């Protein structure tokens, strides 16, 4: 008799390379980093007990990985369901979120149902928010498949959807029970998306770790060519830094804001151009250059430092020249940035850095910010290498 299994190549054994602990008391969890992990939940060190698991993914990622993840989960759950969302930042909204709730309710999912977010930051943020809300909270596992999600968005429990008036404005802090970073999934990630993830890797250097910044600079070509050991180190060190920051300030009462280096400008770029025009990581890359220029204006870093960071962002394949936002550029940036979550009483606060790897939150007069925006739209850190063409 023909055995269909004999024609299928067995998946190579999973390799767990690193485990990074995130210490949040009863909400603590491990970040697991390795190859082939999504095929082997035995390597996850425990799964929530439930009768139903629901893999939430999107129309790009599901055809690549959902069947494999569902097969791997099948021995552990009586039912493994799948919800496939549309793709893209522009779909990170109420209507798409509701599709998750519709599916959970239509299938009679109870309050022990475990959700698995299989995809990039968009799927992860929405699935996490759905998990926080459904029956007032069900467990969820992050299975990030983009570099950006592996080094940042899957870790730390920020979940959200966008509002037309502001990015990530509707959401909750809600921690996953596991983060499973399968580095093998990065093989199918398009170049532009991969480079966007590098922005969030670079971010950890200026805000926290100058040794890591030096290492990224020295290995930027190897990172661009996705050398496995180099990527594994970048994911591990990024997760270690994020875990340390979140472990001290889970709900962003202070320190955690440093993780938003480049994001105040970046979020304005995303909202101002229309979500999805520039990728989140592209906007953050350019935003970091703008924040470095602002840091220089405040006397915290030298022009040489701005030039150095600009070159690194450009070498990562990211834009460094700020887009002009219609109709009135700096005024438009400023109005968009006033709805930033770090703003207080209408006063915008920026993450700025010094050259020792320290980050600070500073309120800055509008006139100074406007000068920085105009300078960056005209060339920012003085390199032409990073003009984005979309
Ligand atoms: P994304 O989720 O849109 O994924 C990028 C693209 O890659 C999508 O088209 C996706 O379908 C596709 N994709 C995903 N994995 C793939 C794979 N392995 N192979 C091929 N294609 C794949 O974008 P992203 O950059 O992962 O995440 C950006 C989002 O993350 C933004 O919404 C941002 O606000 C959010 N974010 C959240 C946090 C947080 O702390 N929660 C932090 C940073 C960013
Ligand atoms: N990405 C910013 C944060 O998690 O706080």
Coordinates of C-alpha atoms and ligand atoms in Angstrom, one line a residue:
X1 CA 0.0 0.0 0.0
X2 CA 1.3 3.5 -0.8
X3 CA 2.1 5.4 2.3
X4 CA 1.8 9.2 1.5
X5 CA 4.2 9.9 4.4
X6 CA 7.1 8.2 2.6
X7 CA 7.0 10.9 -0.1
X8 CA 7.3 13.8 2.4
X9 CA 10.8 14.8 3.5
X10 CA 10.8 14.9 7.3
X11 CA 11.4 18.3 8.8
X12 CA 15.0 18.7 10.1
X13 CA 15.2 18.4 13.9
X14 CA 14.4 21.6 15.7
X15 CA 17.3 23.4 17.4
X16 CA 16.8 25.6 20.3
X17 CA 19.7 28.0 20.4
X18 CA 18.9 30.5 23.1
X19 CA 16.3 31.1 25.8
X20 CA 15.8 34.7 27.0
X21 CA 13.8 35.1 30.2
X22 CA 11.5 38.0 30.6
X23 CA 10.9 38.5 34.3
X24 CA 7.5 39.9 35.1
X25 CA 6.5 38.0 38.2
X26 CA 3.5 35.8 37.5
X27 CA 3.4 37.1 33.9
X28 CA 7.0 35.9 33.3
X29 CA 7.7 33.9 30.1
X30 CA 10.6 32.7 27.9
X31 CA 11.6 33.9 24.5
X32 CA 12.8 30.8 22.6
X33 CA 15.2 31.4 19.7
X34 CA 16.2 28.6 17.3
X35 CA 15.6 26.9 14.0
X36 CA 12.6 24.8 13.2
X37 CA 10.8 25.6 16.4
X38 CA 7.4 26.1 14.9
X39 CA 7.4 22.4 13.9
X40 CA 8.2 21.2 17.4
X41 CA 6.2 22.5 20.4
X42 CA 8.2 20.1 22.5
X43 CA 11.0 22.6 22.4
X44 CA 8.7 25.3 23.8
X45 CA 8.9 24.1 27.4
X46 CA 5.2 23.8 27.9
X47 CA 2.0 24.8 26.3
X48 CA -1.2 26.2 27.8
X49 CA -3.7 23.4 28.6
X50 CA -6.9 23.9 26.5
X51 CA -9.1 21.9 24.2
X52 CA -8.9 24.4 21.4
X53 CA -5.9 26.2 19.8
X54 CA -6.5 28.9 17.2
X55 CA -3.7 29.9 14.8
X56 CA -4.2 33.5 13.7
X57 CA -2.2 34.4 10.6
X58 CA -2.6 36.3 7.4
X59 CA -3.0 35.6 3.7
X60 CA 0.8 35.7 3.1
X61 CA 2.0 33.8 6.1
X62 CA -0.7 31.1 6.3
X63 CA 0.2 29.4 3.0
X64 CA 3.8 29.3 4.1
X65 CA 3.6 28.1 7.7
X66 CA 0.1 27.6 9.1
X67 CA -0.3 24.0 8.0
X68 CA 3.0 23.1 9.6
X69 CA 2.1 24.8 12.9
X70 CA -1.3 23.3 13.0
X71 CA 0.1 19.8 12.4
X72 CA 2.6 20.4 15.2
X73 CA -0.1 21.5 17.6
X74 CA -2.5 18.7 16.7
X75 CA -1.2 16.2 19.2
X76 CA -1.7 18.7 22.0
X77 CA -5.2 20.0 21.4
X78 CA -8.6 18.4 20.5
X79 CA -9.2 21.2 17.9
X80 CA -6.7 23.4 16.1
X81 CA -8.5 26.1 14.2
X82 CA -7.2 28.8 11.8
X83 CA -8.1 32.4 11.2
X84 CA -6.6 34.0 8.2
X85 CA -6.6 37.8 8.1
X86 CA -5.9 40.2 5.2
X87 CA -2.3 41.4 5.0
X88 CA -0.9 44.8 5.7
X89 CA -0.6 47.7 8.2
X90 CA -3.7 49.3 6.7
X91 CA -5.8 46.3 7.9
X92 CA -4.7 46.7 11.6
X93 CA -8.1 48.1 12.5
X94 CA -11.4 47.3 14.2
X95 CA -12.9 45.5 11.2
X96 CA -10.0 43.0 11.0
X97 CA -9.9 42.6 14.8
X98 CA -13.6 41.7 14.7
X99 CA -12.9 38.9 12.3
X100 CA -10.9 37.2 15.0
X101 CA -13.8 37.6 17.5
X102 CA -16.3 36.4 14.9
X103 CA -14.3 33.2 14.3
X104 CA -13.8 32.6 18.1
X105 CA -17.5 33.0 18.8
X106 CA -18.7 31.1 15.7
X107 CA -16.6 28.1 16.8
X108 CA -17.7 28.2 20.5
X109 CA -14.2 29.0 21.8
X110 CA -14.2 29.1 25.6
X111 CA -12.1 31.2 27.9
X112 CA -9.2 28.6 28.0
X113 CA -8.8 28.7 24.2
X114 CA -5.2 29.5 23.3
X115 CA -4.4 31.9 20.4
X116 CA -1.2 31.6 18.4
X117 CA -0.1 34.7 16.5
X118 CA 1.7 33.4 13.5
X119 CA 3.1 36.3 11.5
X120 CA 4.7 39.7 11.7
X121 CA 4.0 42.6 14.1
X122 CA 0.6 43.3 12.6
X123 CA -0.7 39.8 13.2
X124 CA 1.0 39.8 16.6
X125 CA -0.4 43.1 17.8
X126 CA -3.9 42.3 16.7
X127 CA -3.9 38.7 18.0
X128 CA -2.5 39.9 21.3
X129 CA -5.3 42.5 21.5
X130 CA -7.9 39.9 20.6
X131 CA -6.5 37.7 23.3
X132 CA -6.6 40.5 25.9
X133 CA -10.3 41.2 25.1
X134 CA -11.9 37.8 24.3
X135 CA -13.8 36.7 27.3
X136 CA -11.7 39.3 29.3
X137 CA -8.5 37.4 28.5
X138 CA -7.3 34.1 27.0
X139 CA -3.7 32.9 26.8
X140 CA -1.7 33.6 23.7
X141 CA 1.6 32.5 22.2
X142 CA 3.6 34.8 19.8
X143 CA 5.2 32.9 16.9
X144 CA 6.8 35.9 15.1
X145 CA 7.9 35.4 11.5
X146 CA 9.4 38.7 10.6
X147 CA 12.8 40.0 11.9
X148 CA 11.0 43.1 13.3
X149 CA 8.5 40.9 15.2
X150 CA 11.3 38.6 16.5
X151 CA 13.4 41.4 17.9
X152 CA 10.7 43.7 19.1
X153 CA 7.0 43.5 18.6
X154 CA 6.4 40.0 19.9
X155 CA 8.2 40.7 23.2
X156 CA 6.8 42.9 26.0
X157 CA 3.0 42.7 25.7
X158 CA 2.1 45.8 23.8
X159 CA -0.9 45.0 21.7
X160 CA -2.9 47.4 19.6
X161 CA -4.8 48.4 16.5
X162 CA -4.4 51.7 14.6
X163 CA -6.9 54.6 14.5
X164 CA -7.1 56.9 11.5
X165 CA -5.9 59.7 13.9
X166 CA -3.0 57.8 15.4
X167 CA -0.9 54.7 15.3
X168 CA -1.5 52.0 17.9
X169 CA -3.9 54.2 19.7
X170 CA -6.4 51.5 20.8
X171 CA -4.8 48.6 22.7
X172 CA -3.8 47.0 25.9
X173 CA -0.7 45.7 27.8
X174 CA -1.2 41.9 27.7
X175 CA 1.7 39.5 27.9
X176 CA 2.0 36.3 25.8
X177 CA 2.8 33.0 27.6
X178 CA 5.6 32.2 25.2
X179 CA 7.5 33.8 22.3
X180 CA 8.8 31.3 19.8
X181 CA 11.3 32.9 17.3
X182 CA 11.9 30.4 14.5
X183 CA 14.8 31.9 12.6
X184 CA 14.2 29.5 9.7
X185 CA 11.0 31.5 9.0
X186 CA 13.0 34.5 8.1
X187 CA 14.2 32.7 4.9
X188 CA 11.0 33.6 3.1
X189 CA 10.9 37.2 4.2
X190 CA 11.2 39.8 1.4
X191 CA 14.3 41.9 1.4
X192 CA 12.4 45.2 2.1
X193 CA 10.6 43.7 5.1
X194 CA 13.9 42.2 6.4
X195 CA 15.6 45.6 6.2
X196 CA 12.7 47.1 8.1
X197 CA 13.4 44.7 10.9
X198 CA 17.0 45.9 11.0
X199 CA 15.8 49.3 12.1
X200 CA 14.6 47.9 15.4
X201 CA 17.8 45.9 15.9
X202 CA 19.9 49.1 15.4
X203 CA 17.7 51.0 17.8
X204 CA 19.0 49.0 20.8
X205 CA 22.5 50.2 20.3
X206 CA 22.0 54.0 20.7
X207 CA 19.6 53.6 23.6
X208 CA 21.3 51.0 25.7
X209 CA 24.4 49.3 24.4
X210 CA 27.3 50.9 22.5
X211 CA 29.1 47.6 22.3
X212 CA 26.1 46.2 20.4
X213 CA 26.1 49.3 18.2
X214 CA 29.7 48.7 17.3
X215 CA 28.9 45.0 16.6
X216 CA 26.0 45.9 14.3
X217 CA 28.2 48.3 12.4
X218 CA 30.9 45.6 12.0
X219 CA 28.4 43.0 10.9
X220 CA 25.9 45.0 8.9
X221 CA 26.8 43.2 5.6
X222 CA 26.5 39.8 7.3
X223 CA 23.2 40.9 8.7
X224 CA 22.0 42.0 5.3
X225 CA 23.0 38.6 3.8
X226 CA 21.2 36.8 6.7
X227 CA 24.2 34.8 8.0
X228 CA 22.6 32.4 10.4
X229 CA 24.9 32.9 13.4
X230 CA 24.9 36.7 13.0
X231 CA 21.1 36.8 12.8
X232 CA 20.8 34.6 15.8
X233 CA 23.1 36.9 17.8
X234 CA 21.2 40.0 16.7
X235 CA 17.8 38.5 17.7
X236 CA 19.2 37.2 21.0
X237 CA 20.8 40.5 22.1
X238 CA 17.8 42.5 20.9
X239 CA 15.5 40.3 23.0
X240 CA 17.8 40.5 26.0
X241 CA 17.8 44.3 25.9
X242 CA 14.1 44.5 25.4
X243 CA 13.4 41.9 28.2
X244 CA 15.6 43.9 30.6
X245 CA 13.8 47.2 29.9
X246 CA 10.3 45.7 30.0
X247 CA 11.2 43.8 33.1
X248 CA 11.9 47.1 34.9
X249 CA 8.9 49.0 33.4
X250 CA 6.2 46.8 32.0
X251 CA 3.6 49.5 31.5
X252 CA 5.8 52.4 30.3
X253 CA 5.7 54.6 33.3
X254 CA 9.2 55.8 32.5
X255 CA 12.1 53.8 31.3
X256 CA 10.3 51.7 28.6
X257 CA 9.7 54.9 26.6
X258 CA 13.4 54.6 25.4
X259 CA 12.3 51.7 23.2
X260 CA 10.5 54.4 21.2
X261 CA 13.7 56.0 19.9
X262 CA 12.9 57.2 16.4
X263 CA 9.2 56.3 16.8
X264 CA 7.7 59.7 17.5
X265 CA 9.0 61.0 14.1
X266 CA 8.4 57.5 12.6
X267 CA 4.8 57.2 13.7
X268 CA 4.1 60.7 12.2
X269 CA 5.7 59.5 8.9
X270 CA 3.5 56.4 8.9
X271 CA 0.2 58.2 9.7
X272 CA 1.1 61.3 7.5
X273 CA 1.9 59.3 4.4
X274 CA -0.9 56.8 5.0
X275 CA -0.4 53.5 6.8
X276 CA 1.5 51.0 4.6
X277 CA 3.2 53.6 2.3
X278 CA 6.4 53.4 4.3
X279 CA 6.9 50.2 6.4
X280 CA 7.0 50.7 10.1
X281 CA 10.8 49.8 10.2
X282 CA 11.5 52.2 7.4
X283 CA 9.8 55.1 9.3
X284 CA 11.6 54.1 12.4
X285 CA 15.0 54.1 10.6
X286 CA 14.4 57.6 9.3
X287 CA 12.9 58.6 12.6
X288 CA 16.2 57.5 14.4
X289 CA 18.2 59.8 12.1
X290 CA 15.8 62.6 12.9
X291 CA 16.0 61.9 16.6
X292 CA 19.8 61.9 16.3
X293 CA 19.7 65.3 14.6
X294 CA 17.5 66.5 17.5
X295 CA 19.9 65.0 20.0
X296 CA 22.7 67.0 18.3
X297 CA 20.6 70.2 18.5
X298 CA 20.3 69.6 22.2
X299 CA 24.0 69.2 22.6
X300 CA 23.9 65.5 23.4
X301 CA 25.8 64.1 20.4
X302 CA 28.3 65.4 17.9
X303 CA 27.7 65.8 14.2
X304 CA 30.1 62.8 13.7
X305 CA 27.7 60.7 15.7
X306 CA 24.7 61.8 13.6
X307 CA 26.7 61.0 10.5
X308 CA 27.7 57.6 11.9
X309 CA 24.1 56.6 12.7
X310 CA 22.9 57.9 9.3
X311 CA 25.4 55.8 7.5
X312 CA 24.4 52.7 9.5
X313 CA 20.7 53.2 8.8
X314 CA 21.5 53.7 5.1
X315 CA 23.7 50.6 5.1
X316 CA 20.8 48.6 6.5
X317 CA 18.8 49.5 3.4
X318 CA 16.6 52.1 5.1
X319 CA 15.7 55.7 4.2
X320 CA 17.4 58.5 6.0
X321 CA 15.8 61.5 4.3
X322 CA 12.5 62.5 5.8
X323 CA 9.5 62.6 3.5
X324 CA 7.7 66.0 3.1
X325 CA 4.2 65.7 4.6
X326 CA 1.5 67.7 2.8
X327 CA 0.3 70.4 3.2
X328 CA 2.8 72.2 5.4
X329 CA 5.5 69.6 6.4
X330 CA 6.7 70.6 9.8
X331 CA 3.3 71.8 11.0
X332 CA 1.8 68.5 9.8
X333 CA 4.5 66.5 11.6
X334 CA 3.9 68.5 14.8
X335 CA 0.1 68.0 14.7
X336 CA 0.5 64.3 14.1
X337 CA 3.1 64.0 16.9
X338 CA 0.8 65.7 19.4
X339 CA -1.3 62.5 19.5
X340 CA 1.8 60.4 20.3
X341 CA 1.3 58.4 23.5
X342 CA 4.3 60.0 25.1
X343 CA 2.7 63.5 24.7
X344 CA 1.4 65.0 27.9
X345 CA -1.1 68.0 27.9
X346 CA -0.3 68.5 24.2
X347 CA 3.5 68.7 24.8
X348 CA 5.4 66.3 22.6
X349 CA 8.3 64.4 24.3
X350 CA 11.1 62.8 22.3
X351 CA 13.5 60.1 23.1
X352 CA 17.0 61.5 22.6
X353 CA 20.4 59.8 23.1
X354 CA 24.0 60.6 24.1
X355 CA 27.1 58.9 22.8
X356 CA 27.4 56.7 25.9
X357 CA 24.3 54.7 25.0
X358 CA 22.0 56.5 27.4
X359 CA 18.5 57.6 26.3
X360 CA 16.4 60.4 27.8
X361 CA 12.8 61.6 27.3
X362 CA 12.8 65.4 26.6
X363 CA 10.1 68.0 25.8
X364 CA 11.4 70.2 23.0
X365 CA 10.1 73.5 21.8
X366 CA 8.1 73.3 18.6
X367 CA 10.5 75.7 16.8
X368 CA 13.5 73.4 17.4
X369 CA 11.6 70.3 16.3
X370 CA 10.4 72.2 13.1
X371 CA 14.0 73.1 12.3
X372 CA 15.0 69.4 12.7
X373 CA 12.1 68.3 10.4
X374 CA 13.0 70.7 7.7
X375 CA 16.7 69.9 7.9
X376 CA 16.0 66.1 7.7
X377 CA 13.6 66.6 4.7
X378 CA 16.5 68.4 3.0
X379 CA 19.0 65.6 3.7
X380 CA 19.1 65.1 7.5
X381 CA 22.4 63.5 8.5
X382 CA 24.0 64.6 5.3
X383 CA 24.0 61.4 3.3
X384 CA 22.0 60.8 0.2
X385 CA 22.3 57.1 0.4
X386 CA 18.9 56.6 2.0
X387 CA 16.3 58.2 -0.1
X388 CA 13.4 55.8 -0.2
X389 CA 11.7 55.0 -3.5
X390 CA 8.3 53.2 -3.1
Ligands
LIG1 P1 4.0 42.9 9.1 O1 3.4 42.2 10.2 O2 3.1 43.7 8.2 O3 4.8 41.9 8.2 C1 5.5 42.4 7.1 C2 5.2 41.6 5.8 O4 5.8 40.4 5.8 C3 3.7 41.3 5.7 O5 3.3 41.4 4.4 C4 3.6 39.9 6.2 O6 2.5 39.2 5.7 C5 4.9 39.3 5.6 N1 5.5 38.2 6.3 C6 5.5 38.0 7.6 N2 6.3 36.9 7.9 C7 6.8 36.5 6.7 C8 7.6 35.4 6.3 N3 8.3 34.7 7.2 N4 7.8 35.2 5.0 C9 7.3 36.0 4.1 N5 6.5 37.1 4.4 C10 6.2 37.3 5.7 O7 5.1 44.0 9.6 P2 6.2 43.9 10.8 O8 7.3 44.7 10.3 O9 6.5 42.5 11.2 O10 5.5 44.6 12.0 C11 5.1 45.9 12.0 C12 4.0 46.2 13.0 O11 4.5 45.9 14.3 C13 3.5 47.6 13.0 O12 2.1 47.6 13.1 C14 4.1 48.1 14.3 O13 3.3 49.1 14.9 C15 4.1 46.9 15.2 N6 5.1 47.0 16.3 C16 4.6 46.6 17.5 C17 5.5 46.6 18.6 C18 5.1 46.2 19.9 O14 5.8 46.3 20.9 N7 3.9 45.6 20.0 C19 6.9 47.0 18.4 C20 7.3 47.3 17.1 C21 6.4 47.3 16.0
LIG2 N1 8.4 48.8 20.8 C1 8.3 49.6 21.9 C2 7.9 48.9 23.2 O1 7.7 47.7 23.2 O2 7.8 49.5 24.2

